[in-house]
């Protein structure tokens, strides 16, 4: 059976990564497996920035955002020579398998390492919910909570000033943070890569909300990477009865204490990852589907089609 495993966080950080590190470490230690923290993602793996983890060293982190192991991007990890250096560093320490907490890119690295003889299991750590094989990623619920709190506050002030608040949220081309927060906040309009963006149509809908529906304010939630929201806000002021104001929530969405749901999701997924490594399995990633923790081959996960968001989009439209 596997005797020593490593754990790392890679790519963009997400609240709940620490809870996952803690779960992997404690479940493994309680099963008689030694655990090593690999700092700064694949960069630390290549450079040998690797230290043993104890039950105590992952104490008091379940409630902390970010990642105690640090994260980094290392594009060169795509080169087999660079990965060979990483494998040497692991073998030197007797580390036979690794849990990789990150997004799609990190999964590709995990698969490549598995093919070089180091069993890796991927855990979905990203606020964007853009990993299609899982219903939810670790960090999504926390980011959603942060967004909802922010929009609730914006609504108070928009209401007093006959404003249209245009709120740009993260998601990296996945509209889930926008759609979920739009529903939770009672937004008037949600714009994502799924809905598309026809500027004139949105302005027309805002005029309708003002003149016909007599709304005192309007909230538009829009995913990042769709349009320049400051320019769009100016057009709202020029072309509708609302005064348009843009707010880009930015990196605050990545921080904060993870919600209980994210802590529990991370703990369940961390447990599953260790169980698979104990069975000598690698090249898989952990998902939650219909509230069951399951594993999917990374190769399949990377090409899986995304589940349609139409039902939730329809719900949103029926709530406006
Ligand atoms: P995320 O994991 O959040 O999607 P990135 O796409 O930046 O973030 O990937 C994180 C890291 O994973 C990269 O910096 C790189 O070290 C590694 N990686 C990404 N793609 C590959 C690949 N095709 N082969 C090997 N490693 C990769």
XYZ file of C-alpha atoms and ligand atoms in Angstrom:
347
model
C 0.000 0.000 0.000
C 1.026 3.619 -0.586
C 3.173 4.888 2.314
C 3.829 8.534 1.450
C 1.702 11.024 -0.430
C 2.017 14.693 -1.312
C -0.633 17.395 -1.512
C -0.486 20.675 -3.437
C -2.697 23.562 -4.494
C -2.321 24.931 -8.014
C -3.789 27.572 -10.311
C -6.139 30.227 -8.901
C -6.773 29.896 -5.168
C -10.209 29.279 -3.705
C -11.719 29.328 -0.206
C -11.973 25.758 1.030
C -8.576 24.684 -0.321
C -7.285 24.651 3.271
C -10.166 22.456 4.367
C -9.210 20.057 1.549
C -5.527 20.061 2.578
C -6.580 19.338 6.153
C -8.875 16.490 5.118
C -6.264 14.849 2.881
C -3.633 15.155 5.606
C -5.715 13.900 8.508
C -7.440 11.063 6.652
C -4.076 9.880 5.338
C -2.266 10.172 8.698
C -5.143 8.357 10.414
C -4.677 5.576 7.836
C -0.952 5.269 8.536
C 0.201 7.237 5.476
C 2.795 10.016 5.729
C 1.869 13.311 4.092
C 4.062 15.977 2.512
C 2.959 19.503 1.670
C 4.247 20.631 -1.727
C 4.442 24.430 -1.674
C 3.576 26.766 -4.581
C 1.996 24.138 -6.804
C 4.034 22.384 -9.478
C 6.744 25.040 -9.101
C 7.511 23.814 -5.579
C 7.388 20.238 -6.792
C 10.078 20.933 -9.394
C 12.189 22.995 -6.974
C 11.813 20.571 -4.069
C 9.938 22.947 -1.763
C 8.366 20.029 0.058
C 7.829 19.616 3.829
C 6.141 16.974 5.990
C 2.659 17.818 7.267
C 1.374 16.771 10.674
C -2.077 16.777 12.213
C -1.058 19.901 14.099
C 0.286 21.714 11.041
C -3.165 21.537 9.443
C -4.876 22.603 12.681
C -6.830 25.848 12.774
C -6.949 26.194 8.999
C -10.408 24.826 8.203
C -11.887 28.303 8.583
C -9.205 30.152 6.625
C -9.469 31.299 3.022
C -6.540 31.049 0.605
C -4.153 28.114 0.848
C -1.447 27.526 3.456
C 0.578 25.737 0.755
C 0.551 28.703 -1.608
C -0.264 28.432 -5.279
C 1.635 29.275 -8.437
C 1.500 28.858 -12.176
C 4.297 27.050 -13.982
C 3.552 26.872 -17.731
C 6.809 24.944 -18.260
C 5.244 21.987 -16.456
C 3.926 21.002 -19.895
C 7.504 20.018 -20.825
C 8.375 16.442 -20.012
C 11.923 17.429 -18.924
C 10.491 19.785 -16.294
C 8.087 17.128 -15.073
C 10.978 14.632 -14.874
C 12.703 16.967 -12.411
C 9.496 16.959 -10.346
C 9.333 13.165 -10.400
C 12.960 13.004 -9.228
C 12.162 15.366 -6.322
C 9.212 13.183 -5.293
C 11.104 9.897 -5.617
C 14.007 11.290 -3.587
C 11.548 11.673 -0.699
C 9.698 8.410 -1.296
C 6.497 10.232 -2.293
C 4.543 7.818 -4.466
C 1.295 9.690 -5.073
C -0.086 13.246 -4.991
C -3.413 14.984 -4.422
C -3.656 18.024 -6.712
C -6.178 20.694 -5.701
C -6.883 23.082 -8.585
C -8.681 23.582 -11.859
C -8.617 22.069 -15.348
C -5.020 23.124 -16.012
C -3.853 21.518 -12.778
C -5.742 18.345 -13.751
C -3.744 18.202 -17.008
C -0.543 18.326 -14.969
C -1.916 15.609 -12.652
C -2.717 13.370 -15.599
C 0.728 13.892 -17.134
C 2.377 12.985 -13.801
C 0.207 9.876 -13.433
C 1.407 8.785 -16.878
C 4.967 9.128 -15.540
C 4.284 6.724 -12.664
C 3.135 9.091 -9.893
C -0.526 8.392 -9.146
C -2.373 11.719 -8.890
C -5.926 12.523 -7.883
C -7.445 15.914 -8.739
C -9.751 17.862 -6.420
C -11.775 20.722 -7.960
C -10.576 23.883 -6.205
C -11.870 26.987 -7.962
C -14.560 29.578 -7.304
C -15.605 29.542 -10.975
C -17.509 26.226 -10.996
C -16.032 25.703 -14.454
C -15.079 22.036 -14.050
C -17.833 20.272 -15.929
C -17.600 16.820 -14.350
C -18.676 18.105 -10.925
C -21.908 19.821 -9.934
C -19.952 22.119 -7.604
C -16.316 23.060 -7.097
C -14.690 23.859 -3.753
C -14.932 27.646 -3.296
C -17.995 28.296 -5.452
C -20.418 28.497 -2.535
C -18.164 30.908 -0.624
C -17.686 33.195 -3.640
C -21.425 33.099 -4.272
C -22.051 34.122 -0.663
C -19.587 37.027 -1.001
C -21.282 38.190 -4.210
C -24.762 37.972 -2.711
C -23.702 40.032 0.309
C -22.190 42.677 -1.975
C -25.190 42.880 -4.305
C -27.626 43.079 -1.386
C -25.720 46.178 -0.270
C -25.667 47.659 -3.755
C -29.392 47.165 -4.019
C -29.987 49.330 -0.927
C -28.108 52.246 -2.417
C -29.376 51.779 -6.006
C -32.892 51.886 -4.697
C -32.357 55.295 -3.107
C -30.973 56.862 -6.296
C -32.927 55.377 -9.231
C -29.782 53.626 -10.306
C -28.934 50.666 -12.442
C -26.084 48.755 -10.818
C -24.066 46.705 -13.245
C -22.128 44.138 -11.237
C -19.298 42.230 -12.860
C -18.572 38.872 -11.229
C -15.888 36.246 -11.853
C -16.403 32.887 -13.522
C -13.732 32.620 -16.207
C -16.268 32.193 -19.046
C -18.538 30.060 -16.872
C -21.745 31.942 -16.044
C -22.627 30.058 -12.861
C -21.550 32.721 -10.351
C -23.586 35.293 -12.307
C -26.678 33.122 -12.743
C -26.745 31.722 -9.204
C -26.156 35.167 -7.646
C -28.718 36.716 -9.994
C -31.339 34.305 -8.698
C -30.279 34.686 -5.076
C -30.284 38.502 -5.220
C -33.408 38.962 -7.295
C -31.472 40.718 -10.065
C -33.371 42.134 -13.024
C -30.964 40.958 -15.734
C -28.216 38.320 -15.882
C -25.677 38.286 -18.708
C -23.357 35.302 -19.209
C -21.655 33.468 -22.049
C -24.796 31.288 -22.171
C -27.234 34.193 -22.556
C -25.000 36.164 -24.945
C -24.858 39.963 -24.866
C -26.877 42.136 -27.245
C -26.269 45.628 -25.910
C -29.264 47.263 -27.610
C -31.569 44.550 -26.324
C -30.380 44.989 -22.734
C -30.833 48.775 -22.979
C -34.358 48.187 -24.310
C -35.146 45.903 -21.371
C -33.864 48.540 -18.945
C -36.064 51.232 -20.570
C -38.993 48.873 -20.169
C -38.156 48.268 -16.487
C -38.046 52.033 -15.956
C -40.967 53.292 -18.025
C -43.449 50.415 -18.069
C -42.656 48.403 -14.935
C -41.809 51.565 -12.959
C -38.848 49.920 -11.207
C -36.968 52.251 -8.854
C -33.686 50.501 -9.569
C -32.247 47.636 -11.551
C -29.456 45.153 -10.886
C -27.624 43.685 -13.859
C -25.231 40.842 -13.019
C -22.703 40.193 -15.754
C -19.892 37.638 -16.025
C -16.342 38.867 -16.464
C -14.757 38.878 -19.960
C -18.019 39.869 -21.709
C -17.868 43.654 -22.051
C -16.325 46.792 -20.549
C -18.836 47.406 -17.759
C -17.782 51.022 -17.150
C -18.463 51.896 -20.805
C -21.724 49.994 -20.634
C -22.776 51.917 -17.506
C -22.283 55.193 -19.412
C -24.551 53.915 -22.177
C -27.175 52.984 -19.579
C -27.116 56.567 -18.263
C -27.373 57.993 -21.799
C -30.043 55.657 -23.145
C -32.331 54.821 -20.207
C -33.964 56.627 -17.297
C -31.545 54.949 -14.871
C -28.204 56.299 -13.784
C -25.795 53.482 -14.655
C -23.030 52.513 -12.194
C -20.572 49.693 -12.703
C -19.030 47.679 -9.869
C -16.328 45.123 -10.543
C -16.224 42.862 -7.495
C -12.789 41.489 -8.465
C -10.565 39.500 -6.161
C -12.662 39.951 -3.012
C -14.628 37.062 -4.520
C -11.617 34.806 -4.043
C -11.134 35.514 -0.342
C -12.849 35.039 2.979
C -13.641 32.195 5.322
C -15.108 29.231 3.447
C -18.802 28.562 4.031
C -19.784 25.403 5.936
C -20.866 23.853 2.603
C -17.440 24.404 1.085
C -15.697 23.047 4.189
C -17.826 19.915 4.133
C -17.456 19.454 0.358
C -13.673 19.818 0.662
C -13.568 17.304 3.530
C -15.671 14.737 1.672
C -13.608 15.110 -1.485
C -10.297 14.971 0.396
C -11.367 11.709 2.034
C -12.282 10.184 -1.339
C -8.947 11.208 -2.867
C -6.981 9.432 -0.127
C -9.193 6.337 -0.377
C -8.445 6.090 -4.124
C -4.702 6.504 -3.604
C -4.828 3.762 -0.949
C -6.344 1.492 -3.599
C -3.459 2.314 -5.946
C -5.682 4.379 -8.258
C -4.477 7.539 -10.042
C -5.439 9.724 -12.997
C -8.897 10.400 -11.567
C -10.594 13.548 -10.322
C -13.187 13.843 -7.600
C -16.680 15.178 -8.287
C -19.922 15.688 -6.481
C -22.922 14.587 -8.503
C -26.415 14.501 -7.079
C -24.796 14.819 -3.641
C -22.661 11.690 -4.112
C -18.879 11.932 -4.074
C -17.629 10.079 -7.137
C -14.456 9.839 -9.214
C -14.055 10.376 -12.953
C -11.005 9.626 -15.134
C -9.279 12.983 -15.750
C -9.100 12.197 -19.467
C -12.908 11.952 -19.593
C -13.422 14.936 -17.298
C -11.450 17.231 -19.601
C -13.675 16.581 -22.618
C -17.065 16.201 -20.945
C -19.858 18.430 -22.271
C -21.260 20.945 -19.794
C -24.714 20.306 -18.320
C -27.262 22.756 -19.714
C -28.041 25.738 -17.497
C -31.340 26.310 -19.321
C -33.593 25.221 -16.418
C -31.973 27.749 -14.062
C -31.975 30.448 -16.765
C -35.690 29.815 -17.291
C -36.268 29.996 -13.547
C -34.444 33.329 -13.449
C -36.633 34.743 -16.238
C -39.788 33.560 -14.471
C -38.755 35.365 -11.285
C -38.232 38.794 -12.872
P -6.178 25.956 -13.138
O -5.656 24.694 -12.538
O -6.851 26.832 -12.134
O -6.992 25.691 -14.395
P -3.936 26.817 -14.798
O -4.633 26.558 -16.080
O -3.119 28.039 -14.669
O -4.927 26.852 -13.552
O -3.010 25.538 -14.523
C -2.252 25.451 -13.330
C -0.940 24.810 -13.610
O -1.140 23.471 -14.097
C -0.115 25.469 -14.713
O 0.589 26.587 -14.263
C 0.828 24.352 -15.089
O 1.859 24.255 -14.132
C -0.068 23.113 -14.972
N -0.592 22.726 -16.300
C -1.547 23.337 -17.025
N -1.755 22.726 -18.209
C -0.889 21.692 -18.247
C -0.593 20.663 -19.208
N -1.224 20.589 -20.379
N 0.368 19.759 -18.886
C 1.020 19.810 -17.713
N 0.783 20.758 -16.769
C -0.142 21.682 -17.019
